[in-house]
């Protein structure tokens, strides 16, 4: 049984004291890796792997499906676990301490090479943008997913 997202004040109080578990969705194609642009919060304006905080009682794979539908508007199949990403830059900036569990995924509704994001806040990247979390850049390069 999962619970709804926390109210902002409670979220900030909790995650100022404990690590925050997130899922990261890695969708790649011949066009590169899919990134979305943050529209709010302290990371506003940064490109990132689609992801989100895991809710209490929520299985990780359900969280991936929730992120895929809610953040990107797609349905995905999960191919497997790629690894984890820690975010010391968040702690250094006085934010929180997320630890992301990264999953390789594929589109269910259409092949990746036919998926053309129509939103300016979502794009395929063959070369990673400078306005992106360094931790995600390192992760994607270490896994041979981008140059």
MMTF fields as JSON, N, C-alpha, C and O atoms, coordinates in Angstrom:
{
  "mmtfVersion": "1.0.0",
  "mmtfProducer": "UNKNOWN",
  "numBonds": 587,
  "numAtoms": 588,
  "numGroups": 147,
  "numChains": 1,
  "numModels": 1,
  "chainsPerModel": [1],
  "groupsPerChain": [147],
  "chainIdList": ["A"],
  "bondAtomList": [4, 2, 8, 6, 12, 10, 16, 14, 20, 18, 24, 22, 28, 26, 32, 30, 36, 34, 40, 38, 44, 42, 48, 46, 52, 50, 56, 54, 60, 58, 64, 62, 68, 66, 72, 70, 76, 74, 80, 78, 84, 82, 88, 86, 92, 90, 96, 94, 100, 98, 104, 102, 108, 106, 112, 110, 116, 114, 120, 118, 124, 122, 128, 126, 132, 130, 136, 134, 140, 138, 144, 142, 148, 146, 152, 150, 156, 154, 160, 158, 164, 162, 168, 166, 172, 170, 176, 174, 180, 178, 184, 182, 188, 186, 192, 190, 196, 194, 200, 198, 204, 202, 208, 206, 212, 210, 216, 214, 220, 218, 224, 222, 228, 226, 232, 230, 236, 234, 240, 238, 244, 242, 248, 246, 252, 250, 256, 254, 260, 258, 264, 262, 268, 266, 272, 270, 276, 274, 280, 278, 284, 282, 288, 286, 292, 290, 296, 294, 300, 298, 304, 302, 308, 306, 312, 310, 316, 314, 320, 318, 324, 322, 328, 326, 332, 330, 336, 334, 340, 338, 344, 342, 348, 346, 352, 350, 356, 354, 360, 358, 364, 362, 368, 366, 372, 370, 376, 374, 380, 378, 384, 382, 388, 386, 392, 390, 396, 394, 400, 398, 404, 402, 408, 406, 412, 410, 416, 414, 420, 418, 424, 422, 428, 426, 432, 430, 436, 434, 440, 438, 444, 442, 448, 446, 452, 450, 456, 454, 460, 458, 464, 462, 468, 466, 472, 470, 476, 474, 480, 478, 484, 482, 488, 486, 492, 490, 496, 494, 500, 498, 504, 502, 508, 506, 512, 510, 516, 514, 520, 518, 524, 522, 528, 526, 532, 530, 536, 534, 540, 538, 544, 542, 548, 546, 552, 550, 556, 554, 560, 558, 564, 562, 568, 566, 572, 570, 576, 574, 580, 578, 584, 582],
  "bondOrderList": [1, 1, 1, 1, 1, 1, 1, 1, 1, 1, 1, 1, 1, 1, 1, 1, 1, 1, 1, 1, 1, 1, 1, 1, 1, 1, 1, 1, 1, 1, 1, 1, 1, 1, 1, 1, 1, 1, 1, 1, 1, 1, 1, 1, 1, 1, 1, 1, 1, 1, 1, 1, 1, 1, 1, 1, 1, 1, 1, 1, 1, 1, 1, 1, 1, 1, 1, 1, 1, 1, 1, 1, 1, 1, 1, 1, 1, 1, 1, 1, 1, 1, 1, 1, 1, 1, 1, 1, 1, 1, 1, 1, 1, 1, 1, 1, 1, 1, 1, 1, 1, 1, 1, 1, 1, 1, 1, 1, 1, 1, 1, 1, 1, 1, 1, 1, 1, 1, 1, 1, 1, 1, 1, 1, 1, 1, 1, 1, 1, 1, 1, 1, 1, 1, 1, 1, 1, 1, 1, 1, 1, 1, 1, 1, 1, 1],
  "groupList": [{"groupName": "UNK", "atomNameList": ["N", "CA", "C", "O"], "elementList": ["N", "C", "C", "O"], "formalChargeList": [0, 0, 0, 0], "bondAtomList": [1, 0, 2, 1, 3, 2], "bondOrderList": [1, 1, 2], "singleLetterCode": "X", "chemCompType": "L-PEPTIDE LINKING"}],
  "groupTypeList": [0, 0, 0, 0, 0, 0, 0, 0, 0, 0, 0, 0, 0, 0, 0, 0, 0, 0, 0, 0, 0, 0, 0, 0, 0, 0, 0, 0, 0, 0, 0, 0, 0, 0, 0, 0, 0, 0, 0, 0, 0, 0, 0, 0, 0, 0, 0, 0, 0, 0, 0, 0, 0, 0, 0, 0, 0, 0, 0, 0, 0, 0, 0, 0, 0, 0, 0, 0, 0, 0, 0, 0, 0, 0, 0, 0, 0, 0, 0, 0, 0, 0, 0, 0, 0, 0, 0, 0, 0, 0, 0, 0, 0, 0, 0, 0, 0, 0, 0, 0, 0, 0, 0, 0, 0, 0, 0, 0, 0, 0, 0, 0, 0, 0, 0, 0, 0, 0, 0, 0, 0, 0, 0, 0, 0, 0, 0, 0, 0, 0, 0, 0, 0, 0, 0, 0, 0, 0, 0, 0, 0, 0, 0, 0, 0, 0, 0],
  "groupIdList": [1, 2, 3, 4, 5, 6, 7, 8, 9, 10, 11, 12, 13, 14, 15, 16, 17, 18, 19, 20, 21, 22, 23, 24, 25, 26, 27, 28, 29, 30, 31, 32, 33, 34, 35, 36, 37, 38, 39, 40, 41, 42, 43, 44, 45, 46, 47, 48, 49, 50, 51, 52, 53, 54, 55, 56, 57, 58, 59, 60, 61, 62, 63, 64, 65, 66, 67, 68, 69, 70, 71, 72, 73, 74, 75, 76, 77, 78, 79, 80, 81, 82, 83, 84, 85, 86, 87, 88, 89, 90, 91, 92, 93, 94, 95, 96, 97, 98, 99, 100, 101, 102, 103, 104, 105, 106, 107, 108, 109, 110, 111, 112, 113, 114, 115, 116, 117, 118, 119, 120, 121, 122, 123, 124, 125, 126, 127, 128, 129, 130, 131, 132, 133, 134, 135, 136, 137, 138, 139, 140, 141, 142, 143, 144, 145, 146, 147],
  "secStructList": [7, 7, 7, 7, 7, 7, 7, 2, 2, 2, 2, 2, 2, 2, 2, 6, 6, 1, 7, 3, 3, 3, 3, 3, 3, 3, 3, 3, 3, 6, 6, 3, 3, 3, 3, 3, 3, 7, 7, 1, 1, 6, 6, 6, 6, 7, 3, 3, 7, 3, 3, 3, 3, 7, 7, 6, 6, 7, 7, 2, 2, 2, 2, 2, 2, 2, 2, 0, 0, 0, 0, 0, 7, 7, 7, 3, 3, 3, 3, 3, 3, 3, 3, 3, 3, 3, 7, 2, 2, 2, 2, 2, 6, 6, 1, 7, 7, 3, 3, 3, 3, 3, 3, 3, 3, 3, 3, 1, 1, 1, 7, 4, 4, 4, 7, 7, 7, 7, 1, 6, 6, 3, 3, 3, 3, 1, 1, 7, 7, 1, 1, 5, 7, 2, 2, 2, 2, 2, 2, 2, 2, 2, 6, 6, 1, 7, 7],
  "xCoordList": [0.847, 0.0, 0.886, 1.659, 0.773, 1.565, 0.773, -0.458, 1.5, 0.882, 1.131, 2.059, 0.298, 0.471, 1.765, 2.395, 2.14, 3.324, 3.157, 2.04, 4.273, 4.257, 3.986, 4.333, 3.367, 3.292, 4.714, 5.604, 4.944, 6.288, 7.049, 8.225, 6.421, 7.109, 7.572, 8.689, 6.727, 7.092, 8.205, 9.131, 8.109, 9.131, 10.502, 11.484, 10.556, 11.81, 12.345, 13.553, 11.48, 11.898, 12.493, 13.537, 11.848, 12.324, 13.631, 14.604, 13.661, 14.825, 15.995, 17.021, 15.864, 17.012, 17.788, 18.88, 17.217, 17.831, 18.181, 19.037, 17.53, 17.764, 17.933, 17.467, 18.595, 18.695, 17.306, 16.383, 17.184, 15.922, 16.113, 16.968, 15.32, 15.406, 14.62, 13.454, 15.266, 14.608, 14.816, 15.671, 14.026, 14.262, 14.627, 14.131, 15.492, 15.921, 15.593, 15.875, 15.004, 14.586, 15.556, 15.677, 16.245, 17.205, 16.611, 16.581, 16.141, 15.568, 16.515, 16.719, 17.09, 18.027, 17.596, 16.874, 18.059, 17.749, 18.918, 19.936, 18.763, 19.793, 19.952, 20.97, 18.952, 19.003, 19.671, 19.88, 20.008, 20.649, 19.857, 19.162, 19.967, 19.261, 18.205, 18.437, 17.044, 15.953, 16.182, 16.392, 16.139, 16.252, 15.062, 14.49, 14.696, 13.636, 14.204, 15.221, 13.548, 14.006, 13.211, 11.981, 13.912, 13.249, 12.56, 13.151, 11.302, 10.499, 10.352, 9.907, 10.728, 10.54, 11.596, 12.383, 11.599, 12.499, 13.907, 14.188, 14.784, 16.157, 16.969, 18.001, 16.529, 17.242, 16.574, 16.822, 15.731, 15.02, 16.021, 17.057, 15.682, 16.532, 17.604, 18.366, 17.675, 18.65, 17.988, 16.867, 18.682, 18.248, 18.601, 19.601, 17.772, 18.005, 17.334, 16.466, 17.759, 17.059, 15.693, 15.599, 14.642, 13.33, 13.388, 13.873, 12.896, 12.946, 12.089, 11.502, 12.022, 11.228, 11.425, 11.979, 10.966, 11.069, 10.159, 9.016, 10.683, 9.896, 9.011, 9.486, 7.743, 6.803, 6.844, 7.213, 6.465, 6.466, 5.601, 4.439, 6.172, 5.438, 5.343, 4.719, 5.946, 5.859, 7.008, 8.169, 6.719, 7.792, 8.541, 7.943, 9.853, 10.672, 10.161, 10.119, 9.772, 9.301, 7.988, 7.739, 7.152, 5.925, 6.28, 5.632, 7.301, 7.743, 8.238, 7.964, 8.966, 9.426, 8.223, 8.209, 7.218, 6.017, 5.286, 4.789, 5.218, 4.563, 5.301, 4.677, 6.627, 7.435, 7.263, 7.092, 7.308, 7.17, 5.844, 5.803, 4.775, 3.466, 3.272, 2.776, 3.66, 3.402, 4.346, 3.918, 5.62, 6.608, 6.827, 7.075, 6.736, 7.062, 5.828, 5.818, 4.801, 3.592, 3.707, 3.087, 4.505, 4.698, 4.542, 4.546, 4.406, 4.393, 5.685, 6.06, 6.365, 7.654, 7.674, 6.906, 8.579, 8.936, 10.288, 11.132, 10.501, 11.762, 12.69, 12.355, 13.862, 14.845, 15.78, 16.288, 16.009, 16.881, 17.486, 17.341, 18.156, 18.816, 20.185, 20.972, 20.466, 21.771, 22.743, 23.952, 22.226, 23.085, 22.443, 21.227, 23.286, 22.779, 23.571, 24.713, 22.936, 23.567, 23.386, 22.263, 24.506, 24.452, 24.652, 25.297, 24.105, 24.126, 24.782, 24.086, 26.109, 26.76, 26.577, 26.672, 26.319, 26.102, 24.866, 24.826, 23.871, 22.687, 23.061, 22.658, 23.829, 24.237, 25.106, 24.95, 26.024, 26.907, 26.108, 26.523, 24.969, 24.126, 23.081, 22.217, 23.163, 22.252, 20.85, 19.902, 20.698, 19.368, 18.991, 18.345, 19.384, 19.059, 20.118, 21.146, 19.877, 20.834, 20.094, 19.791, 19.794, 19.111, 20.074, 21.251, 19.539, 20.232, 19.275, 18.199, 19.686, 18.827, 19.163, 20.329, 18.152, 18.292, 17.918, 16.779, 18.887, 18.681, 18.271, 18.909, 17.193, 16.664, 16.721, 16.341, 17.192, 17.089, 15.661, 15.109, 15.064, 13.68, 13.568, 14.462, 12.46, 12.134, 10.674, 9.858, 10.363, 8.98, 8.12, 8.543, 6.931, 5.981, 5.067, 4.765, 4.635, 3.63, 4.154, 3.387, 5.453, 6.048, 7.556, 8.124, 8.211, 9.667, 10.356, 9.868, 11.505, 12.236, 12.573, 12.521, 12.918, 13.311, 12.137, 12.35, 10.911, 9.734, 9.204, 8.331, 9.724, 9.257, 9.913, 11.129, 9.108, 9.591, 8.934, 7.78, 9.66, 9.067, 8.595, 9.326, 7.384, 6.795, 6.945, 6.635, 7.411, 7.5, 8.913, 9.886, 9.041, 10.369, 11.106, 12.299, 10.397, 11.028, 11.466, 11.774, 11.496, 11.879, 12.572, 12.022, 13.793, 14.525, 15.456, 15.848, 15.799, 16.866, 18.193, 18.298, 19.197, 20.52, 21.564, 21.727, 22.264, 23.401, 24.641, 25.472, 24.741, 25.805, 25.127, 24.193, 25.593, 24.916, 25.051, 26.103, 23.99, 24.032, 24.876, 25.054, 25.386, 26.181, 25.292, 25.736, 24.05, 23.125, 22.472, 21.314, 23.25, 22.791, 23.583, 24.722, 22.994, 23.705, 24.975, 24.923, 26.102, 27.36, 27.307, 27.89, 26.604, 26.523, 25.843, 26.25, 24.823, 24.15, 25.023, 25.03, 25.756, 26.68, 27.692, 27.914, 28.3, 29.307, 28.683, 29.262, 27.524, 26.844, 26.582, 26.894, 26.016, 25.68, 26.939, 26.939, 27.991, 29.246, 29.875, 30.357, 29.876, 30.44, 29.699, 30.284, 28.435, 27.632, 27.598, 26.857, 28.404, 28.512, 27.246, 27.022, 26.411, 25.141, 25.206, 24.318, 26.241, 26.43, 27.909, 28.733, 28.225, 29.625, 29.847, 30.962],
  "yCoordList": [-1.186, 0.0, 1.242, 1.459, 2.046, 3.267, 4.44, 4.433, 5.422, 6.648, 7.75, 7.675, 8.77, 9.91, 10.646, 10.408, 11.54, 12.364, 13.166, 13.501, 13.466, 14.23, 15.705, 16.222, 16.39, 17.851, 18.416, 17.822, 19.544, 20.082, 20.272, 19.915, 20.818, 21.068, 19.761, 19.681, 18.747, 17.446, 16.793, 16.203, 16.899, 16.383, 16.984, 16.257, 18.305, 18.986, 18.602, 18.428, 18.47, 18.1, 16.69, 16.468, 15.753, 14.372, 14.254, 13.697, 14.784, 14.571, 15.486, 15.427, 16.337, 17.071, 16.193, 16.557, 15.02, 14.16, 12.758, 12.094, 12.308, 10.944, 10.974, 11.91, 9.965, 9.91, 9.771, 9.229, 10.273, 10.192, 9.199, 9.397, 8.14, 7.126, 7.574, 7.957, 7.523, 7.883, 6.772, 5.903, 6.816, 5.964, 6.877, 8.0, 6.388, 7.102, 6.208, 5.01, 6.772, 6.019, 6.318, 7.465, 5.288, 5.467, 4.85, 3.63, 5.723, 5.316, 5.807, 7.01, 4.868, 5.266, 4.704, 3.71, 5.369, 4.969, 5.382, 5.871, 5.18, 5.616, 7.137, 7.657, 7.858, 9.32, 9.799, 11.001, 8.895, 9.27, 8.798, 7.784, 9.538, 9.224, 10.303, 11.481, 9.888, 10.822, 11.58, 10.977, 12.906, 13.758, 14.7, 15.049, 15.105, 16.084, 17.295, 17.197, 18.426, 19.686, 19.991, 20.04, 20.198, 20.522, 21.871, 22.847, 21.914, 23.131, 23.856, 25.003, 23.183, 23.803, 23.301, 22.41, 23.884, 23.455, 23.985, 24.756, 23.562, 24.087, 23.645, 24.247, 22.621, 22.149, 22.638, 22.105, 23.65, 24.213, 24.612, 25.216, 24.255, 24.605, 23.58, 23.766, 22.497, 21.444, 20.298, 19.901, 19.775, 18.556, 17.386, 17.428, 16.339, 15.204, 13.95, 14.01, 12.831, 11.583, 11.686, 12.157, 11.268, 11.285, 10.422, 9.291, 10.967, 10.228, 10.869, 11.931, 10.207, 10.743, 9.971, 8.871, 10.56, 9.968, 8.747, 8.765, 7.702, 6.489, 6.758, 7.22, 6.469, 6.672, 5.492, 4.379, 5.749, 4.713, 3.54, 3.721, 2.338, 1.128, 0.874, -0.101, 1.727, 1.593, 0.74, 1.083, -0.358, -1.13, -0.26, 0.583, -0.473, 0.347, 0.333, 1.373, -0.85, -0.93, -0.175, 0.364, -0.129, 0.675, 2.16, 2.927, 2.565, 3.961, 4.335, 5.434, 3.422, 3.679, 3.886, 4.815, 3.028, 3.151, 4.463, 5.102, 4.863, 6.125, 7.307, 8.215, 7.296, 8.368, 8.405, 9.476, 7.242, 7.183, 7.798, 8.595, 7.427, 7.957, 9.4, 10.207, 9.734, 11.07, 12.141, 13.266, 11.82, 12.826, 12.879, 13.947, 11.72, 11.657, 11.362, 11.678, 10.767, 10.473, 9.263, 9.211, 8.281, 7.072, 5.837, 5.927, 4.701, 3.416, 2.702, 2.635, 2.169, 1.517, 0.103, -0.254, -0.692, -1.979, -1.825, -1.066, -2.523, -2.422, -3.543, -4.724, -3.153, -4.112, -4.611, -5.73, -3.8, -4.234, -3.075, -1.907, -3.44, -2.483, -2.128, -3.017, -0.835, -0.38, -0.075, -0.252, 0.376, 0.756, 1.863, 2.055, 2.589, 3.671, 4.945, 4.912, 6.064, 7.376, 8.104, 8.295, 8.51, 9.35, 10.798, 11.054, 11.734, 13.144, 14.021, 14.75, 13.959, 14.826, 16.311, 17.132, 16.67, 18.085, 18.633, 19.814, 17.8, 18.248, 18.586, 19.622, 17.712, 17.941, 19.194, 19.994, 19.357, 20.53, 21.821, 22.866, 21.761, 22.94, 23.098, 23.971, 22.245, 22.358, 21.869, 22.29, 20.982, 20.517, 19.261, 19.338, 18.121, 16.831, 15.843, 16.249, 14.55, 13.523, 12.423, 11.383, 12.637, 11.589, 10.481, 10.716, 9.285, 8.136, 7.54, 7.054, 7.584, 7.129, 5.723, 5.394, 4.9, 3.553, 3.666, 3.992, 3.396, 3.609, 2.311, 1.269, 2.411, 1.274, 1.559, 2.643, 0.591, 0.658, 0.295, -0.677, 1.08, 0.845, 0.93, 1.44, 0.423, 0.558, 0.955, 0.67, 1.61, 2.025, 0.817, -0.072, 0.784, -0.278, 0.156, -0.629, 1.402, 1.868, 2.063, 1.97, 2.333, 2.502, 2.326, 2.533, 1.95, 1.791, 3.127, 4.189, 3.053, 4.258, 5.13, 6.356, 4.519, 5.334, 6.068, 6.963, 5.711, 6.419, 7.448, 8.249, 7.427, 8.333, 9.695, 9.832, 10.688, 12.05, 12.954, 13.348, 13.285, 14.163, 15.47, 16.112, 15.849, 17.07, 18.25, 19.388, 17.975, 18.978, 19.561, 18.815, 20.87, 21.487, 21.129, 21.402, 20.519, 20.116, 18.649, 18.086, 18.03, 16.628, 16.43, 16.786, 15.855, 15.674, 14.476, 14.049, 13.948, 12.958, 13.716, 14.748, 13.211, 13.83, 12.788, 11.785, 13.04, 12.196, 12.664, 11.86, 13.991, 14.611, 15.329, 16.107, 15.068, 15.603, 17.111, 17.665, 17.779, 19.235, 19.642, 18.857, 20.848, 21.322, 21.548, 21.345, 21.962, 22.206, 20.885, 20.611, 20.082, 18.758, 18.354, 18.785, 17.539, 17.031, 16.3, 15.403, 16.686, 16.014, 14.529, 13.705, 14.192, 12.795, 11.941, 10.804, 12.479, 11.738, 11.655, 10.629, 12.717, 12.685, 11.562, 10.768, 11.508, 10.478, 9.096, 8.214, 8.901, 7.608, 7.175, 6.046, 8.067, 7.73, 7.434, 6.517, 8.186, 7.938, 6.624, 5.862, 6.35, 5.093, 3.882, 2.808, 4.043, 2.947, 2.954, 2.184, 3.83, 3.87, 4.314, 3.94, 5.111, 5.503, 6.841, 7.147, 7.636, 8.909, 9.216, 8.575, 10.214, 10.648, 11.882, 12.4],
  "zCoordList": [0.0, 0.0, 0.0, 0.933, -1.038, -1.095, -0.562, -0.531, -0.155, 0.34, -0.67, -1.476, -0.619, -1.514, -1.189, -0.159, -2.086, -1.87, -0.58, -0.185, 0.063, 1.31, 1.056, -0.005, 2.021, 1.938, 1.942, 2.551, 1.281, 1.095, 2.405, 2.478, 3.431, 4.698, 5.337, 5.848, 5.309, 5.879, 5.054, 5.61, 3.742, 2.831, 3.174, 3.324, 3.295, 3.599, 4.971, 5.133, 5.947, 7.301, 7.319, 7.933, 6.664, 6.655, 5.89, 6.4, 4.65, 3.793, 4.113, 3.436, 5.136, 5.662, 6.637, 7.074, 6.98, 7.991, 7.5, 8.085, 6.436, 5.948, 4.427, 3.777, 3.849, 2.388, 1.768, 2.377, 0.545, -0.195, -1.341, -2.204, -1.344, -2.386, -3.607, -3.503, -4.761, -6.008, -7.034, -6.863, -8.092, -9.256, -10.417, -10.519, -11.285, -12.477, -13.661, -13.63, -14.697, -15.869, -17.015, -17.444, -17.509, -18.599, -19.862, -20.026, -20.747, -22.025, -23.112, -23.272, -23.856, -24.901, -26.239, -26.319, -27.292, -28.662, -29.543, -29.054, -30.84, -31.783, -31.759, -32.217, -31.225, -31.121, -29.835, -29.667, -28.934, -27.676, -26.483, -26.543, -25.402, -24.163, -23.921, -24.19, -23.41, -23.173, -21.868, -20.816, -21.95, -20.774, -20.731, -21.764, -19.523, -19.342, -18.618, -17.931, -18.775, -18.201, -16.941, -16.975, -15.823, -14.554, -14.672, -15.133, -14.248, -14.335, -13.004, -12.961, -11.914, -10.607, -9.637, -9.956, -8.458, -7.401, -7.575, -8.492, -6.688, -6.706, -7.927, -8.222, -8.632, -9.823, -11.108, -12.19, -10.977, -12.133, -13.215, -12.937, -14.461, -15.588, -15.918, -16.868, -15.144, -15.429, -16.181, -15.864, -17.169, -17.84, -16.931, -16.215, -16.964, -16.071, -16.617, -17.488, -16.084, -16.355, -15.702, -14.569, -16.367, -15.715, -14.447, -14.47, -13.376, -12.121, -11.066, -11.274, -9.927, -8.835, -7.549, -7.538, -6.479, -5.151, -5.048, -5.503, -4.45, -4.202, -2.987, -1.95, -3.127, -2.026, -1.06, -1.435, 0.167, 1.201, 0.753, 0.388, 0.783, 0.418, -1.071, -1.489, -1.881, -3.336, -3.861, -3.639, -4.548, -5.175, -6.188, -6.856, -6.295, -7.183, -8.622, -9.279, -9.112, -10.492, -10.682, -11.761, -9.655, -9.733, -9.79, -10.502, -9.046, -9.07, -10.47, -10.952, -11.124, -12.496, -13.41, -14.217, -13.29, -14.124, -13.849, -14.776, -12.585, -12.216, -12.833, -13.382, -12.744, -13.323, -14.845, -15.428, -15.48, -16.941, -17.381, -18.318, -16.707, -17.078, -16.677, -17.464, -15.452, -14.93, -15.422, -15.682, -15.555, -15.946, -17.453, -18.013, -18.106, -19.528, -20.388, -21.577, -19.804, -20.548, -21.449, -22.511, -21.027, -21.829, -20.947, -19.719, -21.589, -20.898, -21.256, -22.427, -20.248, -20.483, -19.932, -19.04, -20.493, -19.941, -19.276, -19.752, -18.201, -17.472, -17.912, -17.81, -18.403, -18.895, -17.807, -17.888, -16.802, -15.727, -14.969, -15.33, -13.925, -13.043, -13.624, -13.949, -13.752, -14.247, -13.114, -13.267, -11.991, -10.869, -10.063, -10.092, -9.341, -8.501, -8.75, -9.21, -8.434, -8.569, -7.245, -6.779, -6.643, -5.447, -5.89, -6.907, -5.138, -5.522, -4.453, -3.746, -4.327, -3.339, -3.635, -2.723, -4.89, -5.214, -4.502, -4.159, -4.28, -3.532, -2.096, -1.566, -1.477, -0.089, 0.012, 0.934, -0.946, -0.955, -1.105, -0.603, -1.789, -1.991, -0.888, -0.968, 0.151, 1.281, 0.996, 1.66, 0.018, -0.347, 0.419, 1.464, -0.09, 0.508, 0.036, -0.506, 0.237, -0.176, -0.92, -0.337, -2.217, -2.97, -3.384, -3.659, -3.418, -3.978, -4.999, -4.652, -6.275, -7.353, -7.792, -8.01, -7.92, -8.468, -9.945, -10.28, -10.83, -12.263, -12.959, -12.807, -13.72, -14.473, -15.97, -16.413, -16.745, -18.198, -18.558, -18.043, -19.446, -19.851, -21.373, -22.048, -21.894, -23.32, -23.443, -22.566, -24.534, -24.785, -25.109, -25.847, -24.565, -24.883, -26.026, -26.926, -25.98, -26.926, -28.345, -29.302, -28.494, -29.815, -29.708, -28.636, -30.793, -30.739, -30.438, -30.822, -29.739, -29.358, -30.563, -30.467, -31.695, -32.844, -33.487, -34.305, -33.136, -33.637, -32.639, -32.975, -31.428, -30.385, -30.581, -30.444, -30.898, -31.107, -30.08, -30.246, -29.02, -28.006, -28.63, -29.385, -28.312, -28.841, -27.884, -28.236, -26.697, -25.65, -25.619, -25.733, -25.468, -25.409, -24.12, -23.989, -23.169, -21.915, -21.927, -20.876, -23.106, -23.223, -24.57, -25.612, -24.549, -25.805, -25.713, -24.627, -26.878, -26.992, -27.033, -27.696, -26.33, -26.341, -26.694, -25.999, -27.78, -28.149, -27.382, -26.96, -27.215, -26.419, -25.263, -25.463, -24.075, -22.886, -22.786, -23.103, -22.344, -22.2, -20.991, -20.059, -21.013, -19.874, -18.655, -17.525, -18.864, -17.758, -17.343, -17.661, -16.626, -16.192, -14.956, -14.78, -14.111, -12.935, -13.372, -14.213, -12.8, -13.12, -12.785, -13.49, -11.706, -11.289, -12.366, -12.605, -13.004, -14.067, -15.314, -15.993, -15.621, -16.762, -16.599, -17.513, -15.423, -15.14, -15.273, -15.907, -14.692, -14.734, -16.178, -16.556, -16.976, -18.364, -19.183, -20.005, -18.97, -19.696, -19.261, -20.099, -17.964, -17.466, -18.014, -18.152, -18.324, -18.874, -20.403, -21.014, -21.02, -22.466, -23.183, -24.334, -22.512, -23.095, -23.834, -24.63, -23.581, -24.284, -24.354, -23.701, -25.164, -25.26, -24.427, -24.377]
}
